[in-house]
mmCIF file of C-alpha atoms and ligand atoms in Angstrom:
data_model
loop_
_atom_site.group_PDB
_atom_site.id
_atom_site.type_symbol
_atom_site.label_atom_id
_atom_site.label_comp_id
_atom_site.label_asym_id
_atom_site.label_seq_id
_atom_site.Cartn_x
_atom_site.Cartn_y
_atom_site.Cartn_z
ATOM 1 C CA MET W 298 0.000 0.000 0.000
ATOM 2 C CA SER W 299 1.282 3.478 -0.665
ATOM 3 C CA ILE W 300 -0.051 6.929 -0.006
ATOM 4 C CA THR W 301 1.183 9.385 -2.585
ATOM 5 C CA VAL W 302 1.120 12.891 -1.283
ATOM 6 C CA ASP W 303 1.836 15.311 -4.077
ATOM 7 C CA VAL W 304 1.775 18.767 -2.625
ATOM 8 C CA PRO W 305 1.822 21.300 -5.445
ATOM 9 C CA THR W 306 3.629 24.400 -4.276
ATOM 10 C CA PRO W 307 1.312 27.374 -4.703
ATOM 11 C CA ASP W 308 2.846 30.794 -5.383
ATOM 12 C CA LEU W 309 3.914 32.785 -2.366
ATOM 13 C CA PRO W 310 1.072 35.218 -1.731
ATOM 14 C CA GLN W 311 1.938 38.926 -1.648
ATOM 15 C CA ALA W 312 0.187 39.393 1.656
ATOM 16 C CA THR W 313 -1.309 36.282 3.125
ATOM 17 C CA SER W 314 -4.618 36.647 4.864
ATOM 18 C CA PHE W 315 -6.445 33.728 6.354
ATOM 19 C CA PRO W 316 -9.853 32.838 5.082
ATOM 20 C CA ASP W 317 -12.493 34.262 7.418
ATOM 21 C CA THR W 318 -13.663 30.746 8.042
ATOM 22 C CA ALA W 319 -12.042 27.338 8.023
ATOM 23 C CA GLY W 320 -12.652 25.806 4.606
ATOM 24 C CA GLY W 321 -15.686 28.001 4.079
ATOM 25 C CA THR W 322 -17.271 27.035 7.400
ATOM 26 C CA THR W 323 -17.056 28.094 11.026
ATOM 27 C CA PRO W 324 -15.297 25.850 13.530
ATOM 28 C CA ASP W 325 -18.759 24.847 14.757
ATOM 29 C CA GLY W 326 -20.334 24.405 11.331
ATOM 30 C CA SER W 327 -21.873 21.426 9.570
ATOM 31 C CA GLN W 328 -20.364 17.970 9.714
ATOM 32 C CA THR W 329 -19.190 17.140 6.240
ATOM 33 C CA ALA W 330 -15.841 18.043 4.706
ATOM 34 C CA ASP W 331 -16.685 19.397 1.318
ATOM 35 C CA PRO W 332 -13.673 19.584 -0.983
ATOM 36 C CA ALA W 333 -15.498 22.351 -2.823
ATOM 37 C CA SER W 334 -15.240 24.501 0.298
ATOM 38 C CA ARG W 335 -11.452 24.667 0.201
ATOM 39 C CA PRO W 336 -10.006 28.168 0.175
ATOM 40 C CA ALA W 337 -9.753 29.017 -3.527
ATOM 41 C CA SER W 338 -6.302 30.494 -2.877
ATOM 42 C CA ASP W 339 -4.965 27.182 -1.645
ATOM 43 C CA PRO W 340 -6.638 24.078 -3.105
ATOM 44 C CA ALA W 341 -3.889 21.793 -1.730
ATOM 45 C CA ALA W 342 -4.524 22.767 1.901
ATOM 46 C CA PHE W 343 -6.335 19.591 2.910
ATOM 47 C CA LEU W 344 -7.213 16.066 1.942
ATOM 48 C CA THR W 345 -10.458 14.245 2.765
ATOM 49 C CA GLU W 346 -10.671 10.600 3.828
ATOM 50 C CA ALA W 347 -12.108 9.658 0.434
ATOM 51 C CA GLU W 348 -9.195 11.359 -1.306
ATOM 52 C CA LEU W 349 -6.777 9.568 0.984
ATOM 53 C CA ASP W 350 -8.411 6.245 0.064
ATOM 54 C CA ALA W 351 -7.964 7.090 -3.607
ATOM 55 C CA GLN W 352 -4.279 7.697 -2.953
ATOM 56 C CA LEU W 353 -3.659 4.511 -0.977
ATOM 57 C CA VAL W 354 -1.952 2.585 -3.707
ATOM 58 C CA GLY W 355 0.869 0.570 -2.185
ATOM 59 C CA ASP W 356 3.405 1.537 0.394
ATOM 60 C CA ALA W 357 2.770 4.273 2.984
ATOM 61 C CA ARG W 358 6.167 4.037 4.638
ATOM 62 C CA ARG W 359 7.398 7.267 3.090
ATOM 63 C CA ILE W 360 4.641 9.277 4.698
ATOM 64 C CA ARG W 361 5.212 11.269 7.880
ATOM 65 C CA VAL W 362 2.201 12.109 10.000
ATOM 66 C CA LEU W 363 2.034 14.412 13.004
ATOM 67 C CA THR W 364 -0.891 15.357 15.122
ATOM 68 C CA GLY W 365 -1.620 15.929 18.779
ATOM 69 C CA ASP W 366 -3.893 16.964 21.580
ATOM 70 C CA ARG W 367 -3.768 19.321 24.524
ATOM 71 C CA PRO W 368 -3.620 17.573 27.915
ATOM 72 C CA THR W 369 -6.600 19.535 29.197
ATOM 73 C CA GLY W 370 -8.800 16.504 29.958
ATOM 74 C CA PRO W 371 -9.766 13.058 28.752
ATOM 75 C CA LEU W 372 -10.124 12.492 25.023
ATOM 76 C CA HIS W 373 -13.638 12.396 23.604
ATOM 77 C CA LEU W 374 -15.546 11.065 20.632
ATOM 78 C CA GLY W 375 -14.697 14.185 18.614
ATOM 79 C CA HIS W 376 -10.986 13.386 18.901
ATOM 80 C CA TYR W 377 -11.596 9.783 17.999
ATOM 81 C CA LEU W 378 -13.794 10.337 14.934
ATOM 82 C CA GLY W 379 -12.095 13.582 13.896
ATOM 83 C CA SER W 380 -8.461 12.537 14.089
ATOM 84 C CA LEU W 381 -7.422 9.527 16.189
ATOM 85 C CA ARG W 382 -8.978 6.897 13.969
ATOM 86 C CA ASN W 383 -7.041 8.228 11.005
ATOM 87 C CA ARG W 384 -3.785 8.314 12.969
ATOM 88 C CA VAL W 385 -4.170 4.618 13.787
ATOM 89 C CA ARG W 386 -5.241 3.800 10.263
ATOM 90 C CA LEU W 387 -2.142 5.480 8.814
ATOM 91 C CA GLN W 388 0.064 3.796 11.429
ATOM 92 C CA ASP W 389 -1.391 0.436 10.421
ATOM 93 C CA VAL W 390 -0.548 0.957 6.737
ATOM 94 C CA GLY W 391 3.047 1.726 7.654
ATOM 95 C CA ALA W 392 3.221 5.535 7.843
ATOM 96 C CA ASP W 393 5.654 7.093 10.326
ATOM 97 C CA ILE W 394 3.452 8.620 13.032
ATOM 98 C CA PHE W 395 4.328 11.307 15.580
ATOM 99 C CA VAL W 396 1.695 11.846 18.283
ATOM 100 C CA LEU W 397 2.158 14.984 20.310
ATOM 101 C CA VAL W 398 1.006 15.789 23.832
ATOM 102 C CA ALA W 399 0.808 19.579 23.461
ATOM 103 C CA ASP W 400 1.482 20.440 27.094
ATOM 104 C CA TYR W 401 2.783 24.016 26.651
ATOM 105 C CA GLN W 402 -0.456 24.809 24.832
ATOM 106 C CA VAL W 403 -2.458 24.175 27.996
ATOM 107 C CA VAL W 404 -1.300 27.481 29.457
ATOM 108 C CA THR W 405 -2.538 29.435 26.444
ATOM 109 C CA ASP W 406 -5.930 29.698 28.157
ATOM 110 C CA ARG W 407 -5.472 28.243 31.641
ATOM 111 C CA ASP W 408 -3.657 29.738 34.628
ATOM 112 C CA SER W 409 -2.518 26.569 36.284
ATOM 113 C CA GLY W 410 -0.526 23.631 35.049
ATOM 114 C CA ALA W 411 -1.425 21.664 38.178
ATOM 115 C CA GLU W 412 -3.348 18.966 36.341
ATOM 116 C CA ILE W 413 -1.156 18.687 33.251
ATOM 117 C CA GLY W 414 0.772 15.617 34.471
ATOM 118 C CA GLY W 415 -2.316 13.528 35.128
ATOM 119 C CA HIS W 416 -3.974 14.599 31.889
ATOM 120 C CA ALA W 417 -0.811 13.915 29.858
ATOM 121 C CA LEU W 418 -0.604 10.336 31.119
ATOM 122 C CA GLY W 419 -4.357 10.022 30.558
ATOM 123 C CA LEU W 420 -3.850 11.001 26.910
ATOM 124 C CA VAL W 421 -1.219 8.295 26.504
ATOM 125 C CA ALA W 422 -3.667 5.770 27.977
ATOM 126 C CA ASP W 423 -6.313 6.984 25.513
ATOM 127 C CA TYR W 424 -3.848 6.594 22.620
ATOM 128 C CA LEU W 425 -2.980 3.033 23.608
ATOM 129 C CA ALA W 426 -6.681 2.267 23.979
ATOM 130 C CA CYS W 427 -7.356 3.513 20.441
ATOM 131 C CA GLY W 428 -4.590 1.400 18.925
ATOM 132 C CA VAL W 429 -1.596 3.753 18.797
ATOM 133 C CA ASP W 430 1.385 1.400 19.084
ATOM 134 C CA PRO W 431 4.445 3.041 20.689
ATOM 135 C CA ALA W 432 6.683 0.462 19.014
ATOM 136 C CA ARG W 433 5.669 1.924 15.641
ATOM 137 C CA SER W 434 4.619 5.475 16.545
ATOM 138 C CA THR W 435 6.495 8.225 18.403
ATOM 139 C CA VAL W 436 4.432 9.564 21.317
ATOM 140 C CA PHE W 437 5.991 12.571 23.080
ATOM 141 C CA ALA W 438 5.335 15.844 24.916
ATOM 142 C CA HIS W 439 6.705 18.953 23.223
ATOM 143 C CA SER W 440 7.990 20.427 26.502
ATOM 144 C CA ALA W 441 10.551 17.585 26.564
ATOM 145 C CA VAL W 442 12.041 18.522 23.165
ATOM 146 C CA PRO W 443 13.915 21.857 23.514
ATOM 147 C CA ALA W 444 15.087 22.051 19.873
ATOM 148 C CA LEU W 445 11.475 21.853 18.679
ATOM 149 C CA ASN W 446 10.567 24.867 20.794
ATOM 150 C CA GLN W 447 13.568 26.852 19.575
ATOM 151 C CA LEU W 448 12.283 26.486 16.020
ATOM 152 C CA MET W 449 9.411 28.764 16.968
ATOM 153 C CA LEU W 450 11.730 31.808 17.032
ATOM 154 C CA PRO W 451 12.627 31.984 13.328
ATOM 155 C CA LEU W 452 9.067 31.000 12.415
ATOM 156 C CA LEU W 453 7.657 33.916 14.441
ATOM 157 C CA SER W 454 9.576 36.294 12.201
ATOM 158 C CA LEU W 455 7.693 35.033 9.141
ATOM 159 C CA ILE W 456 4.158 36.054 10.061
ATOM 160 C CA SER W 457 2.608 39.336 11.148
ATOM 161 C CA VAL W 458 0.655 40.097 14.291
ATOM 162 C CA ALA W 459 -2.274 41.177 12.077
ATOM 163 C CA GLU W 460 -2.326 37.778 10.368
ATOM 164 C CA LEU W 461 -2.368 36.015 13.738
ATOM 165 C CA GLU W 462 -5.121 38.311 15.024
ATOM 166 C CA ARG W 463 -7.343 37.371 12.075
ATOM 167 C CA ASN W 464 -7.186 33.613 12.850
ATOM 168 C CA PRO W 465 -10.842 32.545 13.415
ATOM 169 C CA THR W 466 -9.968 29.536 15.585
ATOM 170 C CA THR W 467 -7.797 31.617 17.902
ATOM 171 C CA LYS W 468 -10.681 34.100 18.163
ATOM 172 C CA ALA W 469 -13.177 31.315 18.983
ATOM 173 C CA GLU W 470 -10.854 29.762 21.577
ATOM 174 C CA ALA W 471 -10.141 33.134 23.181
ATOM 175 C CA ALA W 472 -13.906 33.704 23.452
ATOM 176 C CA THR W 473 -14.508 30.224 24.939
ATOM 177 C CA SER W 474 -11.770 30.759 27.531
ATOM 178 C CA GLY W 475 -13.778 33.656 28.984
ATOM 179 C CA ARG W 476 -10.567 35.463 29.894
ATOM 180 C CA PRO W 477 -10.447 39.259 29.776
ATOM 181 C CA ALA W 478 -7.164 39.372 27.812
ATOM 182 C CA VAL W 479 -5.629 37.171 25.116
ATOM 183 C CA SER W 480 -2.126 36.080 26.162
ATOM 184 C CA ALA W 481 0.784 36.393 23.736
ATOM 185 C CA LEU W 482 1.092 32.609 23.851
ATOM 186 C CA MET W 483 -2.557 32.216 22.820
ATOM 187 C CA LEU W 484 -2.025 34.582 19.893
ATOM 188 C CA THR W 485 1.179 32.874 18.754
ATOM 189 C CA TYR W 486 0.296 29.270 19.454
ATOM 190 C CA PRO W 487 -0.470 28.519 15.775
ATOM 191 C CA VAL W 488 3.230 29.316 15.192
ATOM 192 C CA HIS W 489 4.228 26.988 18.017
ATOM 193 C CA GLN W 490 2.026 24.405 16.342
ATOM 194 C CA ALA W 491 3.893 25.082 13.085
ATOM 195 C CA ALA W 492 7.128 24.188 14.918
ATOM 196 C CA ASP W 493 5.430 20.982 16.155
ATOM 197 C CA ILE W 494 4.604 19.976 12.601
ATOM 198 C CA LEU W 495 7.645 21.244 10.727
ATOM 199 C CA PHE W 496 10.347 19.827 13.021
ATOM 200 C CA CYS W 497 9.577 16.295 11.791
ATOM 201 C CA HIS W 498 8.716 17.268 8.184
ATOM 202 C CA ALA W 499 5.189 15.903 8.457
ATOM 203 C CA ASP W 500 3.329 15.441 5.148
ATOM 204 C CA LEU W 501 -0.090 14.870 6.667
ATOM 205 C CA VAL W 502 -1.786 16.219 9.784
ATOM 206 C CA PRO W 503 -5.048 14.422 10.725
ATOM 207 C CA VAL W 504 -7.105 17.112 12.462
ATOM 208 C CA GLY W 505 -10.602 18.389 13.043
ATOM 209 C CA ARG W 506 -11.881 21.312 11.006
ATOM 210 C CA ASP W 507 -11.136 23.828 13.774
ATOM 211 C CA GLN W 508 -7.449 23.292 12.991
ATOM 212 C CA LEU W 509 -7.561 24.318 9.313
ATOM 213 C CA PRO W 510 -6.690 27.973 9.969
ATOM 214 C CA HIS W 511 -3.734 26.808 12.073
ATOM 215 C CA LEU W 512 -2.555 24.467 9.322
ATOM 216 C CA GLU W 513 -2.694 27.465 7.028
ATOM 217 C CA VAL W 514 -0.244 29.264 9.349
ATOM 218 C CA THR W 515 2.084 26.256 9.184
ATOM 219 C CA ARG W 516 1.923 26.142 5.397
ATOM 220 C CA THR W 517 2.485 29.884 5.175
ATOM 221 C CA VAL W 518 5.555 30.026 7.421
ATOM 222 C CA ALA W 519 7.052 26.924 5.770
ATOM 223 C CA ARG W 520 6.611 28.473 2.328
ATOM 224 C CA ARG W 521 8.031 31.814 3.425
ATOM 225 C CA PHE W 522 11.037 30.205 5.108
ATOM 226 C CA ASN W 523 11.782 28.087 2.037
ATOM 227 C CA THR W 524 11.562 31.161 -0.192
ATOM 228 C CA ARG W 525 13.508 33.547 2.033
ATOM 229 C CA TYR W 526 16.355 31.143 2.886
ATOM 230 C CA ARG W 527 16.433 27.750 1.170
ATOM 231 C CA PRO W 528 14.005 24.812 0.983
ATOM 232 C CA VAL W 529 14.087 23.091 4.370
ATOM 233 C CA PHE W 530 10.465 22.492 5.278
ATOM 234 C CA THR W 531 7.760 20.232 3.876
ATOM 235 C CA GLU W 532 4.428 21.999 3.368
ATOM 236 C CA PRO W 533 1.993 19.700 5.165
ATOM 237 C CA ARG W 534 -1.622 19.000 4.349
ATOM 238 C CA ALA W 535 -4.452 18.495 6.802
ATOM 239 C CA LEU W 536 -6.255 15.173 6.664
ATOM 240 C CA ILE W 537 -9.903 15.915 7.325
ATOM 241 C CA SER W 538 -12.032 12.957 8.430
ATOM 242 C CA ASP W 539 -15.653 12.172 7.634
ATOM 243 C CA ALA W 540 -16.503 13.826 10.979
ATOM 244 C CA PRO W 541 -14.503 17.061 10.897
ATOM 245 C CA SER W 542 -16.530 18.766 13.631
ATOM 246 C CA VAL W 543 -18.392 16.481 16.011
ATOM 247 C CA LEU W 544 -20.894 18.479 18.056
ATOM 248 C CA GLY W 545 -21.373 18.099 21.808
ATOM 249 C CA THR W 546 -24.445 18.034 24.047
ATOM 250 C CA ASP W 547 -25.151 21.749 23.524
ATOM 251 C CA GLY W 548 -24.850 21.714 19.725
ATOM 252 C CA THR W 549 -21.432 23.428 19.640
ATOM 253 C CA LYS W 550 -18.099 21.730 18.825
ATOM 254 C CA MET W 551 -17.453 18.896 21.253
ATOM 255 C CA SER W 552 -14.534 20.254 23.318
ATOM 256 C CA LYS W 553 -12.864 19.406 26.578
ATOM 257 C CA SER W 554 -13.152 23.075 27.572
ATOM 258 C CA ARG W 555 -16.909 23.184 27.041
ATOM 259 C CA GLY W 556 -17.879 20.224 29.246
ATOM 260 C CA ASN W 557 -20.116 18.895 26.459
ATOM 261 C CA THR W 558 -18.286 15.672 25.587
ATOM 262 C CA ILE W 559 -18.746 11.934 25.335
ATOM 263 C CA GLU W 560 -15.493 10.789 26.939
ATOM 264 C CA LEU W 561 -13.869 7.749 25.390
ATOM 265 C CA ARG W 562 -13.226 6.351 28.877
ATOM 266 C CA ALA W 563 -16.834 6.845 30.126
ATOM 267 C CA SER W 564 -18.885 3.857 31.292
ATOM 268 C CA PRO W 565 -21.871 2.667 29.189
ATOM 269 C CA ASP W 566 -24.277 4.212 31.730
ATOM 270 C CA GLU W 567 -22.446 7.550 31.740
ATOM 271 C CA THR W 568 -22.516 7.503 27.937
ATOM 272 C CA ALA W 569 -26.277 6.844 27.939
ATOM 273 C CA ALA W 570 -26.859 9.759 30.319
ATOM 274 C CA VAL W 571 -24.730 12.155 28.250
ATOM 275 C CA ILE W 572 -26.388 11.178 24.962
ATOM 276 C CA LYS W 573 -29.809 11.635 26.579
ATOM 277 C CA SER W 574 -28.857 15.251 27.315
ATOM 278 C CA PHE W 575 -27.946 16.050 23.660
ATOM 279 C CA LYS W 576 -29.872 18.947 22.165
ATOM 280 C CA THR W 577 -32.108 17.813 19.251
ATOM 281 C CA ASP W 578 -35.231 19.227 17.593
ATOM 282 C CA THR W 579 -38.957 18.499 17.747
ATOM 283 C CA ASP W 580 -39.502 16.949 14.291
ATOM 284 C CA ARG W 581 -40.272 13.253 14.904
ATOM 285 C CA ARG W 582 -39.257 12.297 11.378
ATOM 286 C CA ILE W 583 -35.504 11.710 11.561
ATOM 287 C CA SER W 584 -33.540 12.867 8.524
ATOM 288 C CA TYR W 585 -29.887 13.517 7.707
ATOM 289 C CA ASP W 586 -29.686 17.202 6.885
ATOM 290 C CA PRO W 587 -26.509 18.752 8.367
ATOM 291 C CA ALA W 588 -27.285 22.280 7.150
ATOM 292 C CA ASN W 589 -30.800 22.498 8.583
ATOM 293 C CA ARG W 590 -30.773 19.894 11.371
ATOM 294 C CA PRO W 591 -27.190 19.976 12.702
ATOM 295 C CA GLU W 592 -27.876 18.329 16.082
ATOM 296 C CA VAL W 593 -29.936 15.430 14.727
ATOM 297 C CA SER W 594 -27.479 14.932 11.861
ATOM 298 C CA ASN W 595 -24.570 14.928 14.313
ATOM 299 C CA LEU W 596 -26.103 12.024 16.276
ATOM 300 C CA LEU W 597 -26.856 10.198 13.029
ATOM 301 C CA LEU W 598 -23.262 10.649 11.866
ATOM 302 C CA ILE W 599 -21.860 9.440 15.204
ATOM 303 C CA THR W 600 -24.114 6.367 15.033
ATOM 304 C CA ALA W 601 -23.244 5.694 11.409
ATOM 305 C CA LEU W 602 -19.482 5.979 11.889
ATOM 306 C CA CYS W 603 -19.584 3.686 14.921
ATOM 307 C CA ARG W 604 -21.555 1.121 12.905
ATOM 308 C CA ASP W 605 -19.722 1.694 9.616
ATOM 309 C CA GLU W 606 -22.956 2.650 7.849
ATOM 310 C CA ASP W 607 -24.277 5.655 5.953
ATOM 311 C CA PRO W 608 -26.017 8.309 8.128
ATOM 312 C CA ARG W 609 -28.945 8.415 5.666
ATOM 313 C CA ALA W 610 -29.494 4.677 6.100
ATOM 314 C CA VAL W 611 -29.512 5.103 9.892
ATOM 315 C CA ALA W 612 -32.094 7.909 9.507
ATOM 316 C CA GLU W 613 -34.326 5.601 7.461
ATOM 317 C CA GLN W 614 -34.100 2.856 10.067
ATOM 318 C CA ILE W 615 -35.328 5.298 12.728
ATOM 319 C CA GLY W 616 -37.998 6.869 10.501
ATOM 320 C CA ASP W 617 -40.680 8.507 12.674
ATOM 321 C CA GLY W 618 -39.133 7.246 15.920
ATOM 322 C CA GLY W 619 -38.138 10.740 17.048
ATOM 323 C CA ALA W 620 -35.205 11.933 19.122
ATOM 324 C CA ALA W 621 -35.648 9.300 21.837
ATOM 325 C CA MET W 622 -35.164 6.433 19.392
ATOM 326 C CA LEU W 623 -32.275 8.254 17.702
ATOM 327 C CA LYS W 624 -30.562 8.579 21.073
ATOM 328 C CA ARG W 625 -31.125 4.889 21.843
ATOM 329 C CA HIS W 626 -29.484 3.969 18.531
ATOM 330 C CA ALA W 627 -26.594 6.367 19.174
ATOM 331 C CA THR W 628 -26.011 5.066 22.711
ATOM 332 C CA GLU W 629 -25.979 1.459 21.594
ATOM 333 C CA ALA W 630 -23.666 2.157 18.645
ATOM 334 C CA VAL W 631 -21.181 4.218 20.685
ATOM 335 C CA ASN W 632 -21.071 1.758 23.595
ATOM 336 C CA GLU W 633 -20.683 -1.197 21.262
ATOM 337 C CA HIS W 634 -17.945 0.458 19.224
ATOM 338 C CA LEU W 635 -15.999 1.709 22.231
ATOM 339 C CA ARG W 636 -16.287 -1.502 24.276
ATOM 340 C CA PRO W 637 -12.887 -3.030 23.272
ATOM 341 C CA LEU W 638 -11.203 0.358 23.445
ATOM 342 C CA ARG W 639 -12.495 0.929 26.977
ATOM 343 C CA ALA W 640 -11.341 -2.522 28.069
ATOM 344 C CA ARG W 641 -7.819 -1.789 26.785
ATOM 345 C CA ARG W 642 -7.817 1.578 28.515
ATOM 346 C CA ALA W 643 -8.811 0.051 31.851
ATOM 347 C CA GLU W 644 -5.807 -2.285 31.582
ATOM 348 C CA VAL W 645 -3.221 0.482 31.104
ATOM 349 C CA ALA W 646 -4.680 3.523 32.869
ATOM 350 C CA GLY W 647 -2.985 2.815 36.225
ATOM 351 C CA GLU W 648 0.376 1.840 34.712
ATOM 352 C CA ARG W 649 2.206 5.065 35.414
ATOM 353 C CA ALA W 650 5.689 3.712 34.669
ATOM 354 C CA LEU W 651 4.540 2.269 31.344
ATOM 355 C CA LEU W 652 2.861 5.532 30.285
ATOM 356 C CA SER W 653 5.722 7.832 31.252
ATOM 357 C CA GLY W 654 8.251 5.428 29.702
ATOM 358 C CA ILE W 655 6.408 5.804 26.384
ATOM 359 C CA LEU W 656 6.688 9.612 26.616
ATOM 360 C CA ARG W 657 10.365 9.423 27.563
ATOM 361 C CA ARG W 658 11.309 7.171 24.645
ATOM 362 C CA GLY W 659 9.185 9.252 22.294
ATOM 363 C CA ALA W 660 10.945 12.446 23.414
ATOM 364 C CA GLU W 661 14.338 10.838 22.740
ATOM 365 C CA ARG W 662 13.404 10.077 19.145
ATOM 366 C CA ALA W 663 11.699 13.452 18.628
ATOM 367 C CA THR W 664 14.813 15.203 20.001
ATOM 368 C CA VAL W 665 17.045 13.558 17.379
ATOM 369 C CA GLU W 666 14.674 14.774 14.643
ATOM 370 C CA ALA W 667 14.287 18.271 16.094
ATOM 371 C CA GLU W 668 18.019 18.828 16.561
ATOM 372 C CA ALA W 669 18.705 17.773 12.966
ATOM 373 C CA THR W 670 16.010 20.142 11.664
ATOM 374 C CA LEU W 671 17.209 23.014 13.853
ATOM 375 C CA GLU W 672 20.732 22.541 12.556
ATOM 376 C CA ARG W 673 19.508 22.757 8.958
ATOM 377 C CA VAL W 674 17.502 25.863 9.835
ATOM 378 C CA ARG W 675 20.474 27.590 11.464
ATOM 379 C CA GLU W 676 22.664 26.711 8.483
ATOM 380 C CA ALA W 677 20.056 28.062 6.062
ATOM 381 C CA MET W 678 19.893 31.284 8.101
ATOM 382 C CA GLY W 679 23.675 31.690 8.111
ATOM 383 C CA MET W 680 23.964 30.882 11.804
ATOM 384 C CA ALA W 681 26.335 27.902 11.610
ATOM 385 C CA TYR W 682 29.430 29.401 13.258
HETATM 386 P P1 ATP G 1904 -9.772 22.076 24.342
HETATM 387 O O1 ATP G 1904 -11.193 22.452 24.646
HETATM 388 O O2 ATP G 1904 -8.900 21.946 25.557
HETATM 389 O O3 ATP G 1904 -9.149 22.932 23.264
HETATM 390 P P2 ATP G 1904 -10.471 20.063 22.395
HETATM 391 O O4 ATP G 1904 -11.587 19.167 22.773
HETATM 392 O O5 ATP G 1904 -10.755 21.178 21.438
HETATM 393 O O6 ATP G 1904 -9.840 20.589 23.764
HETATM 394 P P3 ATP G 1904 -7.861 19.630 21.298
HETATM 395 O O7 ATP G 1904 -6.831 18.970 22.158
HETATM 396 O O8 ATP G 1904 -7.818 21.108 21.159
HETATM 397 O O9 ATP G 1904 -9.286 19.183 21.834
HETATM 398 O O10 ATP G 1904 -7.871 18.998 19.830
HETATM 399 C C1 ATP G 1904 -7.066 17.890 19.472
HETATM 400 C C2 ATP G 1904 -7.397 17.410 18.078
HETATM 401 O O11 ATP G 1904 -8.713 16.867 18.035
HETATM 402 C C3 ATP G 1904 -7.375 18.512 17.012
HETATM 403 O O12 ATP G 1904 -6.908 17.941 15.814
HETATM 404 C C4 ATP G 1904 -8.826 18.871 16.852
HETATM 405 O O13 ATP G 1904 -9.126 19.401 15.577
HETATM 406 C C5 ATP G 1904 -9.502 17.530 17.044
HETATM 407 N N1 ATP G 1904 -10.850 17.726 17.580
HETATM 408 C C6 ATP G 1904 -11.143 18.262 18.780
HETATM 409 N N2 ATP G 1904 -12.471 18.333 18.943
HETATM 410 C C7 ATP G 1904 -13.027 17.828 17.810
HETATM 411 C C8 ATP G 1904 -14.378 17.646 17.369
HETATM 412 N N3 ATP G 1904 -15.394 17.988 18.142
HETATM 413 N N4 ATP G 1904 -14.596 17.100 16.156
HETATM 414 C C9 ATP G 1904 -13.551 16.746 15.356
HETATM 415 N N5 ATP G 1904 -12.259 16.890 15.722
HETATM 416 C C10 ATP G 1904 -11.988 17.428 16.930
HETATM 417 MG MG1 MG G 1905 -9.163 22.681 21.086
#
C-alpha cells in the first residue's frame, strides 16, 4: 500500500490573509468536509478521507504524520472520529506517526498547570486504547524537546501580528476561555504548532476542522522560510475525516473546555446519560440534513461511523421514531464500538511507569529529529558558526 502525497507548491502570496472561516465554514459548522469549500487560494490545503483512500496505492512508509492533543482533559468522541482513527489507520498501513502531547499549549488559556501531568498520562492511555502502538509510533510531549521549541523563534519572524489576530480559531478559543485578555502565547500558538509539525517534516496532519486555519499558518511560514532562505520544510496537508466537527451536548463543537463531551473512557451508563442530554429538535421524522438539522445529523453521523454505515441509512431505520429512538441507537452504537477500546484503557490507565516510559522514549526520538532540523535551519539562516 502506498499513499502518494503530491503537494503542489502554490505561489507565495503577496500578503497572506487567512480565510475568514475554516474551509468556508465556522469551527462549529456542519459535519461534512466538502472539498469544494477549500479556500480558492490554496486548493492543496487539505485532503479528505475519500481522497486519501484514492491515494492509498501501495506503500505508505514514506509518509510522515504528526498530530496531537492538549492535555486539558480526557479524550472524547470528537478526537476519535475527527483525528485519532485516522492516525491509527495510517500507522497500520506503515506511515511514520508522531503523536504529540501539546502540554505548553495548555497554558494558552489556563492559569494553572497543576493537572497537566495527570492529563498527559491520561492522553497516553487513551492513545494506547485507540490502537496507537508506541513500538511503531512516536508519542511525546513537546515540553521535553527543547530544539522543537527553539524552532518557533525563526518562524515567528515570518508572520505578522495582524495575520495572527485574524485567525478565526484563535478568536473562537479566546472567546470560549472567557478570559479578559488574550495572552501572547494564545495569539502565537499557531506558530508553536507550526514548529510541532515542521520539526519532523510531516506530510499529513489528521485534524478536526477547527485546525484548518492553524494548518494554514504552518503552510504559510514553511513556504516563506523556504523562499527567504532555502528549501528546508515540507508543506503539510491536513487530513480531514468524515466527521470534521463532532458536536457536543449543547450543539457546539465537542470540546474538553466546554464540558459537552462523550469521553472515550466513560462507562456505558455515563454515555447513555450524556447522549440523553444532547440537544435535538422536535420533528419526529428523523432525517440527515446537516445544514438544517445539525444536532440530529450529528447524532446520526456518530451512530453511522460507529456502525460503519451511511447516516442516511440510519435515519431511514429510525424513521418517525423521534429523538428518543435516535438517542437509543446512538447510545448502543457508541457503547458497542468503544467496548474493546475501553477494556484496553482500563488495563493500562494505572500503569504510570509504562505511560511515562512511552513519553520518555518518544521524546528521545523526537529530540534527534528536532536537533537535525534546527541545525539545517540555522545553516540556512547563516547561523552555523
Ligand atoms: P480544548 O477544549 O482543551 O481545546 P479540544 O476538545 O478542542 O480541547 P484539542 O486537544 O484542542 O481538543 O484537539 C485535538 C485534536 O482533536 C485537534 O486535531 C482537533 O481538531 C480535534 N478535535 C477536537 N475536537 C473535535 C471535534 N469535536 N470534532 C472533530 N475533531 C476534533
Ligand atoms: Mg481545542
